[in-house]
Every structure is written in structure tokens, then in C-alpha cells.
mmCIF file of C-alpha atoms in Angstrom:
data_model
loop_
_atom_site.group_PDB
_atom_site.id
_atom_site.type_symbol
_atom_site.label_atom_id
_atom_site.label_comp_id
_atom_site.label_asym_id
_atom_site.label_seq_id
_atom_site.Cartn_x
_atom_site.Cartn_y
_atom_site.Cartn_z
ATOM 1 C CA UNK A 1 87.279 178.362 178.507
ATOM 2 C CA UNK A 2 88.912 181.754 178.298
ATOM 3 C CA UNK A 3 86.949 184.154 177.403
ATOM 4 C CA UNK A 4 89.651 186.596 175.158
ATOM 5 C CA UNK A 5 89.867 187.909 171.598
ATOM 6 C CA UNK A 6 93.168 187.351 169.804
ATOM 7 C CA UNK A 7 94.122 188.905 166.765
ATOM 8 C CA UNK A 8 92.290 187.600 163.813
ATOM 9 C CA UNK A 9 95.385 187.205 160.923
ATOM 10 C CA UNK A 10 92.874 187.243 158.027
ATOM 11 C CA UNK A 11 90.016 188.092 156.976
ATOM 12 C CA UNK A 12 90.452 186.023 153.882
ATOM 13 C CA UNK A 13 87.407 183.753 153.296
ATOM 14 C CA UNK A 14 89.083 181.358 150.868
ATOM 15 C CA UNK A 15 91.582 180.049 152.347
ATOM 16 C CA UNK A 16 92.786 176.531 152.666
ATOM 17 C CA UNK A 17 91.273 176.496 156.322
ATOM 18 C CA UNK A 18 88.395 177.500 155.514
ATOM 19 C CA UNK A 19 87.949 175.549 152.150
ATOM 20 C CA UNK A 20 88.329 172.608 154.580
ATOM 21 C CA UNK A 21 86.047 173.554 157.090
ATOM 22 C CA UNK A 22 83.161 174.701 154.348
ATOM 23 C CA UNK A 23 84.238 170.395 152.809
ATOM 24 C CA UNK A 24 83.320 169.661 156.313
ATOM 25 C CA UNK A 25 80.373 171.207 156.778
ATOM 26 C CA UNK A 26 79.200 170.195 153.330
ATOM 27 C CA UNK A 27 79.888 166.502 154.483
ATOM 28 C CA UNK A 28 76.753 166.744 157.316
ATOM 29 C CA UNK A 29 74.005 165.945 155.218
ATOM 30 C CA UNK A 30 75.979 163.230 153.564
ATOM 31 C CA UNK A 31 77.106 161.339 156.918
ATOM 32 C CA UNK A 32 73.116 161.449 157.892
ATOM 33 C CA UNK A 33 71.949 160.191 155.167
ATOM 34 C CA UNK A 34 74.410 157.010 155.386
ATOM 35 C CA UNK A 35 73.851 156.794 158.734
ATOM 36 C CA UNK A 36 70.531 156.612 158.601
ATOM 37 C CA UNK A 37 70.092 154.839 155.835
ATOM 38 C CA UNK A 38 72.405 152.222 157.149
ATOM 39 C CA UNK A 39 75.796 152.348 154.702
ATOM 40 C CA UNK A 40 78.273 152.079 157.868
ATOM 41 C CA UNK A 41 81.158 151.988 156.018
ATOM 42 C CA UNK A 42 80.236 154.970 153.922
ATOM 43 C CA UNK A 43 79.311 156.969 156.894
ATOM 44 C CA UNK A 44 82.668 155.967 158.882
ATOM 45 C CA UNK A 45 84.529 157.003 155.712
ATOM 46 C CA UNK A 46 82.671 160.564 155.484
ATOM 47 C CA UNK A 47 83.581 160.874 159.512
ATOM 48 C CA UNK A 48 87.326 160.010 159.317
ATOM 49 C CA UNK A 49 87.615 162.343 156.645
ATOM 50 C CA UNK A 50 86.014 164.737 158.443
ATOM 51 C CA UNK A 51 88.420 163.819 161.981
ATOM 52 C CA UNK A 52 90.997 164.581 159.540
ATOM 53 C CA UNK A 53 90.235 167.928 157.728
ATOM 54 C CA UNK A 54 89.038 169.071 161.615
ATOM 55 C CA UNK A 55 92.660 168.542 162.315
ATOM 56 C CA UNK A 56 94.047 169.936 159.471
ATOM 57 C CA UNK A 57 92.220 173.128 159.099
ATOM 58 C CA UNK A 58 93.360 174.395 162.594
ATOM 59 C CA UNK A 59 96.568 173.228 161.894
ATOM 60 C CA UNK A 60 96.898 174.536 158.532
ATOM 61 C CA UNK A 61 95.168 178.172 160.051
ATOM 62 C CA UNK A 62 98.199 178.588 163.024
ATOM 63 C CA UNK A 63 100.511 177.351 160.881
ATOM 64 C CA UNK A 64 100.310 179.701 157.449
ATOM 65 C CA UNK A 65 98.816 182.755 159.678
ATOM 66 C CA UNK A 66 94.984 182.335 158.273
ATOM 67 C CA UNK A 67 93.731 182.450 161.172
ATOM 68 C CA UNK A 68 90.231 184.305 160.164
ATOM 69 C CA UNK A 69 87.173 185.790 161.751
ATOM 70 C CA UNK A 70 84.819 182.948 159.149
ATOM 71 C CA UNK A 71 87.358 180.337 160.396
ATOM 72 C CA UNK A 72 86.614 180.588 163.753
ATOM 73 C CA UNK A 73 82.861 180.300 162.889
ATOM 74 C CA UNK A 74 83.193 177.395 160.835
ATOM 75 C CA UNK A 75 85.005 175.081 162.574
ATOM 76 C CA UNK A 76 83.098 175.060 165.964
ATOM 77 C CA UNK A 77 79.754 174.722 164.174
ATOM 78 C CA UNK A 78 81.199 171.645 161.770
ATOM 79 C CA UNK A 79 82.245 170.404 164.820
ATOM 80 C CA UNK A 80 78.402 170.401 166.476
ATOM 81 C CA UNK A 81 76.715 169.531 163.692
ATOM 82 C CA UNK A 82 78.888 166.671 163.034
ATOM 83 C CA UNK A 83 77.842 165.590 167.044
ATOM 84 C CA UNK A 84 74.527 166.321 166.640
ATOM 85 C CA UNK A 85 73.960 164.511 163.281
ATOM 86 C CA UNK A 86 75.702 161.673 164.773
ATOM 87 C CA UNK A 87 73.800 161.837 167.890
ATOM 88 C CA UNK A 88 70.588 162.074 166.313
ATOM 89 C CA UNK A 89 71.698 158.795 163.581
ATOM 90 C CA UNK A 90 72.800 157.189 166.519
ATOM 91 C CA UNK A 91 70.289 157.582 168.337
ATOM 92 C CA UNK A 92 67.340 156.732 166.078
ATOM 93 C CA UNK A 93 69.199 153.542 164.883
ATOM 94 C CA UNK A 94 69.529 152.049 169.065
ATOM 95 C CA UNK A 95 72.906 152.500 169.027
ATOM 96 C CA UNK A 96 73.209 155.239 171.707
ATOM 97 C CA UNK A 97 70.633 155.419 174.532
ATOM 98 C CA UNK A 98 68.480 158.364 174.961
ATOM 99 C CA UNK A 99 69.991 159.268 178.541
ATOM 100 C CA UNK A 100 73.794 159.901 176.853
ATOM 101 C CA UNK A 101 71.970 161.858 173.834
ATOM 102 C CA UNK A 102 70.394 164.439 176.416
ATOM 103 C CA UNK A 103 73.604 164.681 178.708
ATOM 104 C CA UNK A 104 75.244 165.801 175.605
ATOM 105 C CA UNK A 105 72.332 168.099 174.235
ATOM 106 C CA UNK A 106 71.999 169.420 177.597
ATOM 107 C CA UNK A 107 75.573 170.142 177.699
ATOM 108 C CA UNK A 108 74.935 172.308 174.630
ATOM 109 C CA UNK A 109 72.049 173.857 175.223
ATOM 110 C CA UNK A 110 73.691 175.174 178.844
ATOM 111 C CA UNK A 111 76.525 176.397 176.362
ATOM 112 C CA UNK A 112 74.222 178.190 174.057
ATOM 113 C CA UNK A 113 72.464 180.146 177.208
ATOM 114 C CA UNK A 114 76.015 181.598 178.313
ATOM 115 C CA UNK A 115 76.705 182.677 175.083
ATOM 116 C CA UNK A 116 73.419 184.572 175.165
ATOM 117 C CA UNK A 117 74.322 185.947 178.390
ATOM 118 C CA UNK A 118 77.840 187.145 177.182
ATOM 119 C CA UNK A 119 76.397 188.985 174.282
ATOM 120 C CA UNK A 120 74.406 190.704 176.469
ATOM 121 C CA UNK A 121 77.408 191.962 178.579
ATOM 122 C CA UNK A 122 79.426 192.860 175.246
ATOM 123 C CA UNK A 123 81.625 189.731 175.035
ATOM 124 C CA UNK A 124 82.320 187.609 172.127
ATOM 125 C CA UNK A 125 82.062 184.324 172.147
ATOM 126 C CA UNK A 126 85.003 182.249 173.853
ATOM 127 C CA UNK A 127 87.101 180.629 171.516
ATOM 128 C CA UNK A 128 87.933 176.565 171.555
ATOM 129 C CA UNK A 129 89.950 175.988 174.144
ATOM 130 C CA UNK A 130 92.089 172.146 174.626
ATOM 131 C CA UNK A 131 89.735 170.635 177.163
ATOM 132 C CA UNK A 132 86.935 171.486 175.027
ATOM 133 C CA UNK A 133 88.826 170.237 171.941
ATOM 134 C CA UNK A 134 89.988 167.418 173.606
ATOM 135 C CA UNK A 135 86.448 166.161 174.415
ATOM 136 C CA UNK A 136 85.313 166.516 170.715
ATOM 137 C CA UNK A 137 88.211 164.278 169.664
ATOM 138 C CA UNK A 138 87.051 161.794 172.114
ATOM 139 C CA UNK A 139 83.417 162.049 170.802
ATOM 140 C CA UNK A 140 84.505 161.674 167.192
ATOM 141 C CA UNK A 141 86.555 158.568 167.784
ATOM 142 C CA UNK A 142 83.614 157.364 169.896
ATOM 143 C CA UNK A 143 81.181 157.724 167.076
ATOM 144 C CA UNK A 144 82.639 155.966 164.557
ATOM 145 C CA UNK A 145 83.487 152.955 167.011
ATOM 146 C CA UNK A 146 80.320 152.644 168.350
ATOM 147 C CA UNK A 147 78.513 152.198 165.298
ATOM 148 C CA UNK A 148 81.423 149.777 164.381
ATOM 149 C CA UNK A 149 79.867 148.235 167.276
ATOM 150 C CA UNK A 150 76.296 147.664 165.667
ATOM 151 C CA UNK A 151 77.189 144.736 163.815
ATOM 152 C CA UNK A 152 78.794 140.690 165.039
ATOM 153 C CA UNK A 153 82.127 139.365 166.045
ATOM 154 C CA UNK A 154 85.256 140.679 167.718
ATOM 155 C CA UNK A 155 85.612 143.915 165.780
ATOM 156 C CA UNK A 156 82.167 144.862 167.015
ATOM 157 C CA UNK A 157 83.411 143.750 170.061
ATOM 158 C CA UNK A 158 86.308 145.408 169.958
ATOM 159 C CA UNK A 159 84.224 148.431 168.775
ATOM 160 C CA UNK A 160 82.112 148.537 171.562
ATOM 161 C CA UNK A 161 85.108 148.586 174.474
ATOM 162 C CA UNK A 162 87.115 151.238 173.010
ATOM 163 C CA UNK A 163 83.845 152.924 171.546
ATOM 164 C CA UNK A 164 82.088 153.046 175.226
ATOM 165 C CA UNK A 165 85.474 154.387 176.656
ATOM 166 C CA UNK A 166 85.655 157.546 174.376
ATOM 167 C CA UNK A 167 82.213 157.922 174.876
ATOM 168 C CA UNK A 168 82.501 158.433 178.786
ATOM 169 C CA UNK A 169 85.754 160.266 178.475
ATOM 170 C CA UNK A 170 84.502 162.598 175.856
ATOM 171 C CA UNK A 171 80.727 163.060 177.800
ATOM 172 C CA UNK A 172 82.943 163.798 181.452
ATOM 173 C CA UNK A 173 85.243 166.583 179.324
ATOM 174 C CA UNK A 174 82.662 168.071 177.258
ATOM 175 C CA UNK A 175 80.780 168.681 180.832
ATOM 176 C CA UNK A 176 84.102 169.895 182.530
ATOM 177 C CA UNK A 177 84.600 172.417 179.835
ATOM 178 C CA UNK A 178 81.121 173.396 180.218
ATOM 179 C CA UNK A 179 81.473 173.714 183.828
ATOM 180 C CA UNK A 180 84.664 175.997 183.658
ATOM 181 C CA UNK A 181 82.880 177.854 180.822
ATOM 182 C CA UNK A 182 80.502 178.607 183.488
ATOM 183 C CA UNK A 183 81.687 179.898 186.042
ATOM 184 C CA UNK A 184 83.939 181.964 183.978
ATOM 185 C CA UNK A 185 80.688 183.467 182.591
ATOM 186 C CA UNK A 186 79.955 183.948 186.412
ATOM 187 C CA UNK A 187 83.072 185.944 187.115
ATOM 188 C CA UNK A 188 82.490 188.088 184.119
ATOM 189 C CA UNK A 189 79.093 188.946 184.550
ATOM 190 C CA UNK A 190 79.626 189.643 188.896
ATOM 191 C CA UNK A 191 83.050 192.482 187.403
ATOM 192 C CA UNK A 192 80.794 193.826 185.059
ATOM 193 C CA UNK A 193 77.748 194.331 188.214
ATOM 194 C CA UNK A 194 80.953 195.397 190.290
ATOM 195 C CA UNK A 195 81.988 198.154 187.654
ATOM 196 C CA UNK A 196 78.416 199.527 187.462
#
């Protein structure tokens, strides 16, 4: 992940970007609740909708020049605490083992420490890069498929194949990106020791 600021366009908190993201966010409490209270096709609906306005707001942001200091804020935590409320629903209902659950909380938590670490060195926090959006996407379609997947026949079947696929795909990213986020973090902090 590079670690760079680019010019924030906006500082505009209403925008259709963020309006999006804050619908996204907003959405969390809903998709756990259906989740956990086992109305599948309610909580797919709420994450597709989600997959969709995640696209859009970036989109949308490059696109009309809102890019915006809130915007960059919101759309990284919808994105975690859609993964985490998943996770957690998931997890609690059998559907994903514990082991997969702590790679990807682990994964986070490592994530969390470096952006202590650059705060301390006077760095903001890196922004979204594509590997790390690239792993989301293929947690969000794995999601959805694998609780498709908790019910009979060929389209939990189905479910299951393509469900376990994004899973490992989106698990082996979302540790690559942490791994280059890293040692970036590394190379930062050992200039910063150099300049002193």
C-alpha cells in the first residue's frame, strides 16, 4: 500500500459519495440482525446493495471530483464493518470456521498496529490501494455465497464452490496487501531513524 496523501477535492460532507457510504454504514446493524436472525435472503439483499453503493461511491467520488477527507473515512470503515459483521454472523451461525475468522481478524489487527506506528512517525494513514480493494471484492462475493451455501441442493452447492474460492482468494490478497503494507511501514520508519 502506498503510503501518500493526494489532494483531497472536497471537503463537502454531503455529497453523493458520501450519502452512499453513510446508506452503507447505516446498513451494518441491519445485515446482522438478518443474519443472525436467519432471513438469508434479506441479509444477501442488504449485502448486494451494499457491493453496489461500495462501487458506486468511489466511482461516483473520482468521477464528479468529491473526492473528500470524510469520504476517505467512510468507505474503508463500511468496508470492515461490513467483514466483520459478516464474519462474526458467519461465524456464530457454523458457516465459517473459527481458523478463517482469526486469519482475517489477525490480518486486521496487524493493520491496525501499523497504523499506530505511522501516527507516531507523522504519517497518515495509507489510502486503499487495488490489491487491497481487490481482496474486499473477493470477500464480499464470498460472503454472500457462502451463506447461499447454508441451505440444500445445487445452488447451495453451487454456493459453496464459488463461495470457498473467493474466500481463499480474498483471505491470500487481504494478507498480501497486509504484507506489502508492512514492510512499507518498515522502510518508512528505518528513513525516518536514518534522518535522525
Amino acid at each position: 500500500m502506498e503510503v501518500q496523501e493526494t489532494r483531497v477535492q472536497t471537503d463537502r460532507i454531503f455529497t453523493i459519495p458520501n450519502i452512499l457510504s453513510m446508506a452503507r454504514l447505516a446498513g451494518v446493524p441491519l445485515f446482522l440482525w438478518l443474519i443472525l436472525e436467519e432471513y438469508d435472503g434479506w441479509a444477501l439483499a442488504v449485502l448486494m446493495l451494499s457491493g453496489v453503493s461500495d462501487y458506486l461511491d468511489g466511482k461516483l467520488a473520482r468521477r464528479w471530483n468529491q473526492i473528500s477527507s470524510l469520504g476517505r473515512l467512510l468507505d474503508p470503515a463500511a468496508d470492515r464493518l461490513y467483514i466483520l459483521s459478516t464474519l462474526f454472523g458467519l461465524t456464530y451461525r457454523d458457516i465459517l470456521p473459527l481458523w478463517l475468522t482469526g486469519a482475517l481478524l489477525a490480518r486486521d489487527l496487524m493493520l491496525l498496529v501499523m497504523v499506530w506506528i505511522l501516527r507516531r512517525h507523522g504519517y497518515p494513514p495509507p489510502q486503499v490501494n487495488f490489491l487491497g480493494k481487490a481482496a474486499t471484492f473477493n470477500l464480499m462475493y464470498a460472503f454472500p455465497l457462502l451463506l447461499l451455501s447454508d441451505g440444500t441442493g445445487w445452488l447451495a452447492w453451487m454456493g459453496a464452490v464459488f463461495g470457498w474460492a473467493f474466500a481463499g482468494w480474498g483471505t491470500t490478497l487481504y494478507w498480501w496487501a497486509g504484507i506489502l503494507y508492512v514492510a512499507q511501514v518498515r522502510r518508512l520508519v528505518k528513513a525516518d531513524a536514518a534522518a535522525d
